XYZ file of C-alpha atoms in Angstrom:
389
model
C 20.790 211.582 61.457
C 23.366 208.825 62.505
C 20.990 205.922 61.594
C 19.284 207.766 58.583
C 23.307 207.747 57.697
C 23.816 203.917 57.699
C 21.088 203.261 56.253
C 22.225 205.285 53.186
C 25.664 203.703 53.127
C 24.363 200.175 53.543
C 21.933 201.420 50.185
C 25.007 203.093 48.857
C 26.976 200.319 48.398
C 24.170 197.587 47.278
C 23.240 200.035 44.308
C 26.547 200.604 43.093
C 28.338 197.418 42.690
C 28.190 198.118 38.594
C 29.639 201.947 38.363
C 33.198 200.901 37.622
C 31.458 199.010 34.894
C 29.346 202.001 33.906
C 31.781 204.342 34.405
C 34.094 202.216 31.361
C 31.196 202.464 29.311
C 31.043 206.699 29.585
C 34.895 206.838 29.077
C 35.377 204.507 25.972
C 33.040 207.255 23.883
C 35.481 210.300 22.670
C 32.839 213.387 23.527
C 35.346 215.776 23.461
C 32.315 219.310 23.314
C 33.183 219.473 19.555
C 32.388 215.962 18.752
C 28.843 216.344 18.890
C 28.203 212.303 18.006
C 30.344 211.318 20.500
C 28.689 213.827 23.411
C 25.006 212.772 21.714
C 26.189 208.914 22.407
C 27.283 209.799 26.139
C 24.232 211.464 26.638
C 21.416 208.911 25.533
C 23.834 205.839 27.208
C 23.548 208.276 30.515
C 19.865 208.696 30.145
C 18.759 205.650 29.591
C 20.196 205.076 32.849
C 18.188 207.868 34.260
C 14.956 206.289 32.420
C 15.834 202.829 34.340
C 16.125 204.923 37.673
C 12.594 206.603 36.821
C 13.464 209.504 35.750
C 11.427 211.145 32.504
C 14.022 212.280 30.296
C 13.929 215.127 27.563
C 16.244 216.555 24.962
C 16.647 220.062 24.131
C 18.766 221.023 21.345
C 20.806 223.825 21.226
C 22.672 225.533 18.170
C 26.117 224.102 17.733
C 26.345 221.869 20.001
C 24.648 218.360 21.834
C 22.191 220.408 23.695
C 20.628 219.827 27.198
C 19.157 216.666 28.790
C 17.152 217.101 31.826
C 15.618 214.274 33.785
C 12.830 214.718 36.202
C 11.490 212.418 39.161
C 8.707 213.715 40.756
C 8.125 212.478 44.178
C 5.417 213.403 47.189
C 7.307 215.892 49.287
C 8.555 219.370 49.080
C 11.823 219.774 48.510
C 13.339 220.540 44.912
C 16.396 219.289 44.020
C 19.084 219.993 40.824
C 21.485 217.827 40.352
C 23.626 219.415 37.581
C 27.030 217.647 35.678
C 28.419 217.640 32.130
C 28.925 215.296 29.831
C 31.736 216.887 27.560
C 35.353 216.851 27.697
C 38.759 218.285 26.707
C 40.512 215.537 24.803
C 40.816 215.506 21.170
C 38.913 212.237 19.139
C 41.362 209.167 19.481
C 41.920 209.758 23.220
C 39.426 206.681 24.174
C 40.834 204.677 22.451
C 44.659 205.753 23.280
C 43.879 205.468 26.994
C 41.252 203.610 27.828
C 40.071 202.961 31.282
C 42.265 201.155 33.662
C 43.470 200.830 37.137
C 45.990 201.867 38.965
C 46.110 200.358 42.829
C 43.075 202.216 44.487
C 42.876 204.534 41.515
C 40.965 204.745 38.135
C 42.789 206.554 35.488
C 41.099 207.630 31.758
C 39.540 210.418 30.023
C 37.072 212.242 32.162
C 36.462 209.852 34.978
C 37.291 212.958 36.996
C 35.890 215.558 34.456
C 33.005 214.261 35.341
C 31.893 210.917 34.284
C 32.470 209.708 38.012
C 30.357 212.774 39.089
C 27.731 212.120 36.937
C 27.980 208.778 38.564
C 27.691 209.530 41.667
C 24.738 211.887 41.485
C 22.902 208.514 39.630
C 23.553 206.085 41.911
C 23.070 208.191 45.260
C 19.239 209.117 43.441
C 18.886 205.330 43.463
C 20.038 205.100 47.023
C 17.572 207.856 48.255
C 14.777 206.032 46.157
C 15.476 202.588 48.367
C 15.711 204.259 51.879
C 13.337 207.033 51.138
C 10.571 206.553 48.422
C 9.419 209.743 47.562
C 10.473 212.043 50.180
C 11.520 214.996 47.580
C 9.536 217.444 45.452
C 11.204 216.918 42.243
C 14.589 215.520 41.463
C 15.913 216.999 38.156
C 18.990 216.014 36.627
C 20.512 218.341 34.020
C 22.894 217.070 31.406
C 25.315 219.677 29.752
C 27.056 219.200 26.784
C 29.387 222.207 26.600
C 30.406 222.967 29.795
C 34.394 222.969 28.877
C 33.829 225.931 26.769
C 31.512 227.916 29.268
C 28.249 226.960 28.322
C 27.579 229.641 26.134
C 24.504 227.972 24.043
C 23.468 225.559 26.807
C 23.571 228.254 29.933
C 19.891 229.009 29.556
C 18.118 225.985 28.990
C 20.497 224.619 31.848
C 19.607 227.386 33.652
C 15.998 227.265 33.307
C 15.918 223.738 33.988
C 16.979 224.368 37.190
C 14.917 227.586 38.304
C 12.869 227.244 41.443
C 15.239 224.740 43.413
C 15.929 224.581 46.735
C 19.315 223.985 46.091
C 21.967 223.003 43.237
C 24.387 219.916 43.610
C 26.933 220.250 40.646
C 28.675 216.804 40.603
C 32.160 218.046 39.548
C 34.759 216.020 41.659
C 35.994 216.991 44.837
C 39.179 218.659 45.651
C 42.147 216.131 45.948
C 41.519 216.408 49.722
C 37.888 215.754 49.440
C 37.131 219.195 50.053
C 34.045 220.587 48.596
C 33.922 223.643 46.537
C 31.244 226.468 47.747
C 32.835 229.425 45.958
C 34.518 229.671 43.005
C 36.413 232.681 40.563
C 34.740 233.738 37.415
C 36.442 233.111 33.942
C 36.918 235.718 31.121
C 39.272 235.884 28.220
C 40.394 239.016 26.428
C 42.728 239.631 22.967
C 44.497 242.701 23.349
C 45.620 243.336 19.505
C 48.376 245.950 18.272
C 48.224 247.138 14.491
C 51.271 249.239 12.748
C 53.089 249.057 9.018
C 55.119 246.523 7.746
C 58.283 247.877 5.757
C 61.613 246.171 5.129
C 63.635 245.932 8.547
C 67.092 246.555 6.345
C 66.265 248.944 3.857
C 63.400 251.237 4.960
C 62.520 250.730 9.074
C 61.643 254.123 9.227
C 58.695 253.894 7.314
C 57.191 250.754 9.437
C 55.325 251.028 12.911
C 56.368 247.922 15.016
C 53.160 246.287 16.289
C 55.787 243.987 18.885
C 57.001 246.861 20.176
C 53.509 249.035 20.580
C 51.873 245.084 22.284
C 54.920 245.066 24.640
C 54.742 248.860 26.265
C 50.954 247.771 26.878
C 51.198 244.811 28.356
C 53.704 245.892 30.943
C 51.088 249.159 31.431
C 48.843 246.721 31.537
C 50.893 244.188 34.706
C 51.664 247.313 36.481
C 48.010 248.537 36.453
C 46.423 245.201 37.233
C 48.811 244.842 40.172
C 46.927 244.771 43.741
C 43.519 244.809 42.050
C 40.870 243.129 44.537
C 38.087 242.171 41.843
C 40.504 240.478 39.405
C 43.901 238.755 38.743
C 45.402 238.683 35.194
C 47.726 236.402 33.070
C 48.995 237.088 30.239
C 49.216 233.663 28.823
C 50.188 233.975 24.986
C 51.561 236.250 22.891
C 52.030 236.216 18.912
C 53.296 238.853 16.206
C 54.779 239.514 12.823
C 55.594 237.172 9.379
C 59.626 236.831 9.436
C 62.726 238.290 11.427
C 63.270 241.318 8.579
C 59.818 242.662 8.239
C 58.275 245.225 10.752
C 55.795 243.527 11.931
C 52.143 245.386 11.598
C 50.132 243.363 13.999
C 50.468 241.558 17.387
C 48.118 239.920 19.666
C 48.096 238.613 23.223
C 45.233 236.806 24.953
C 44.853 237.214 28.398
C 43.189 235.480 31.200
C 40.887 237.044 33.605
C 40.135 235.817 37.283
C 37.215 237.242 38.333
C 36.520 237.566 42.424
C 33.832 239.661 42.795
C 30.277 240.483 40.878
C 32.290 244.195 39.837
C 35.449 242.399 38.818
C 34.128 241.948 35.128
C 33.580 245.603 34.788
C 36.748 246.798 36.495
C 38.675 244.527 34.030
C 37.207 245.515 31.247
C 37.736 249.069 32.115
C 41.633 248.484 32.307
C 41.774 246.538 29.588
C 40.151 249.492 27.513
C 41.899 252.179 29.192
C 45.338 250.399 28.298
C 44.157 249.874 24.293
C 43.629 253.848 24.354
C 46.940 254.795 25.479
C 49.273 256.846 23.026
C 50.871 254.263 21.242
C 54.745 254.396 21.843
C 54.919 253.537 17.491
C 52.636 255.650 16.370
C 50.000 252.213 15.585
C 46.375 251.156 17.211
C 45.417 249.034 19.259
C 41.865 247.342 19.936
C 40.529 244.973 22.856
C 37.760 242.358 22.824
C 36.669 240.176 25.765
C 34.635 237.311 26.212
C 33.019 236.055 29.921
C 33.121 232.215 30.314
C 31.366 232.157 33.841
C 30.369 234.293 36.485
C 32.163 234.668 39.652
C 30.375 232.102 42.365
C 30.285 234.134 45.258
C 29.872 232.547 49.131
C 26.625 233.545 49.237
C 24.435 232.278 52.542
C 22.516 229.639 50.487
C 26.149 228.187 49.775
C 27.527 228.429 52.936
C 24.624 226.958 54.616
C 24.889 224.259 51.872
C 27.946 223.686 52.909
C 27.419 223.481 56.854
C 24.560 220.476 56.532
C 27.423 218.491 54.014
C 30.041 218.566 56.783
C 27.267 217.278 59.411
C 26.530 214.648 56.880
C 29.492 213.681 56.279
C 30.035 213.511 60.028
C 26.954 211.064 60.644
C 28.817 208.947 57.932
C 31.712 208.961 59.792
C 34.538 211.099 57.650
C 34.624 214.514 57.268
C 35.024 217.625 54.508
C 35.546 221.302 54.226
C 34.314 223.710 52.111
C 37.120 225.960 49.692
C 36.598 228.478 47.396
C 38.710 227.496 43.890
C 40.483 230.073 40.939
C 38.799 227.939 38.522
C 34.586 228.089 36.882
C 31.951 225.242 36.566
C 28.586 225.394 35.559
C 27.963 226.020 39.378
C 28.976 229.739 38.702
C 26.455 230.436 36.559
C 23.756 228.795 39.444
C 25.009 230.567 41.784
C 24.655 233.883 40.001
C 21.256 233.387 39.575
C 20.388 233.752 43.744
C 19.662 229.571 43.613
C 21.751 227.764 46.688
C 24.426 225.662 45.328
C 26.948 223.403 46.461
C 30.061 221.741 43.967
C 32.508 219.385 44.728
C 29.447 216.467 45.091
C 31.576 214.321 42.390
C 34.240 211.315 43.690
C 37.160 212.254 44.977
C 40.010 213.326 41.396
C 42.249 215.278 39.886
C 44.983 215.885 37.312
C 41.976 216.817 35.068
C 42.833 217.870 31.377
C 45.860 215.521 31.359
C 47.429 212.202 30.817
C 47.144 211.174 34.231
C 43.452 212.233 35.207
C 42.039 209.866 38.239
C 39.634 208.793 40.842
C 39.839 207.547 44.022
C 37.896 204.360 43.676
C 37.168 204.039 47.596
C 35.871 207.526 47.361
C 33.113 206.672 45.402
C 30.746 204.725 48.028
C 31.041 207.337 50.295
C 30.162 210.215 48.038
C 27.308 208.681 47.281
C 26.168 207.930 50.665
C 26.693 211.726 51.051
C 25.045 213.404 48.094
C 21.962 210.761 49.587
C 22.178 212.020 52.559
C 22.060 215.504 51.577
C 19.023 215.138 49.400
C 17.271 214.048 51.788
C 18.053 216.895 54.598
C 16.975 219.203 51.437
C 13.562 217.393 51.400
C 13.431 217.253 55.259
C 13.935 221.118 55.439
C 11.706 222.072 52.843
C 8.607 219.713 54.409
C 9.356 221.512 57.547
C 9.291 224.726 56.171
């Protein structure tokens, strides 16, 4: 593997002498997942790129949002490979402009160059770097482009999804942990609105005839904390809380919304079973109370696919001479929804970031090279494997 490894880093670095360049030219576009121009403009600049590396790419649209791109390069071996990353992010239209791309000593600070225009990056430029060392060694390359990732995929999931069926294995091109660490597990993401609803009635004159939805919220979300304490499948936070007009009214309705950490395929049930259990209590003001939830991903469970994944990137990474680990992470990606569908799948592939969803997102510049080299390198173990098998 050691010289099949410098031969993809010496490929690795002649391919990629433009990305900073291309990687300016993803982050000056606001594509924020509700700015559907913006996202559409990401997209087609992205695969045109893919069309250059010789890739066929197609479009699928999807209700209220960009849709799904998905690139495919056949080749003359076995293996089938996803390469999965998004193209949408967090930031609010203006944000491009406000803080465009710059650097900062060895790092690159802007809008999603973490969250995930490197990734998207890397996963390009280490296809081209396979294609030079190894023509045609794979099956099938696809490359999925999501657009709504940051709000859980929820029209996108199934085209994504079915884009994807039948591979060998998944490489989601998120960034790596701040360590370099890549991510092999991951928690699942729900939300739930717990709502109270009493009477309103002048505080001064006539309390007696209101029901205090404030009060009725706050007896069930401390039911609620002491419940959910030492639960296995699931860790709550109770992250926002609102209720009532003005100080002397009774307020008649409250709301909190909760999040939902999900470690286990049962912890989606469980929760959801508290959470209804604690909207049926007796209510302390005589009111209601009602629950909805809403899953965002899936937990991504350590399955053997992703642990094996996992084992050939750290003997990669050793034949390129640096090395990673493997974590499990609290937060979702569109890896948990692979995952949950029995396909192998490894995240983390992306350049070394972080501060994501803030001011002072980065990447490691000098990361970049060698994630490429890696994510190469991998492919082509994938292909090796599935020829032999």
């Amino acid at each position: 593997m050691e010289s099949l490894a410098k031969r993809m880093k010496d490929a690795a670095e002649r391919v990629s002498r433009d990305w900073e360049d291309r990687l300016r030219r993803l982050v000056e576009v606001d594509c924020g997942t509700h700015n559907l121009s913006g996202v559409t403009a990401v997209g087609e600049r992205f695969a045109s790129w893919l069309r250059e590396a010789g890739f066929s790419v197609e479009h699928l649209p999807a209700p209220g949002c960009a849709g799904v791109w998905v690139g495919r390069l056949p080749g003359r071996g076995k293996g089938r490979i996803g390469l999965l990353g998004h193209l949408d992010t967090v930031y609010p239209d203006g944000t491009a402009a406000e803080r465009p791309l710059r650097r900062e000593g060895s790092r690159l600070l802007g809008p999603g160059v973490s969250d995930m225009k490197g990734g998207l990056l890397v996963g390009l430029y280490a296809v081209r770097t396979l294609s030079e060392v190894l023509p045609g060694a794979w099956g099938e390359i696809r490359f999925v482009l999501n657009s709504e990732e940051e709000r859980g995929s929820p029209h996108t999931k199934e085209a994504m999804l079915g884009a994807l069926e039948g591979s060998d294995a998944v490489f989601v091109l998120e960034a790596a942990r701040v360590d370099g660490s890549l991510v092999s597990a991951r928690a699942g993401v729900a939300s739930f609105v717990l709502e109270s609803f009493g009477k309103a009635a002048h505080a001064g004159v006539e309390p007696e005839k209101g029901r205090n939805a404030i009060v009725d919220l706050v007896a069930r979300l401390s039911a609620l904390q002491e419940r959910a304490a030492g639960q296995r499948g699931f860790r709550i936070n109770i992250g926002r809380i609102e209720g009532g007009t003005v100080s002397n009214v009774v307020p008649d309705r409250a709301r909190a919304e909760i999040d939902v950490r999900l470690f286990s395929a049962g912890g989606l049930q469980a929760a959801t079973r508290l959470l209804e259990e604690v909207a049926a209590l007796p209510s302390v003001t005589g009111g209601e109370a009602r629950v909805e939830g809403m899953l965002w991903f899936p937990p991504m469970e350590k399955t053997e696919g992703n642990r094996r994944l996992a084992e050939l990137a750290k003997r990669c990474a050793r034949s390129l001479n640096f090395s990673v680990e493997d974590v499990w992470t609290g937060g979702g990606s569109d890896a948990n929804w692979v995952s949950s569908r029995g396909i192998p799948c490894l995240d983390g592939l992306g350049p070394v970031g972080g501060s994501d969803h803030s001011p002072g997102e980065y990447l490691e510049a000098d990361s970049m090279v060698p994630r490429i080299a890696l994510l190469a390198l991998l492919m082509a173990e994938v292909a090796g494997d599935a020829a032999e098998g």
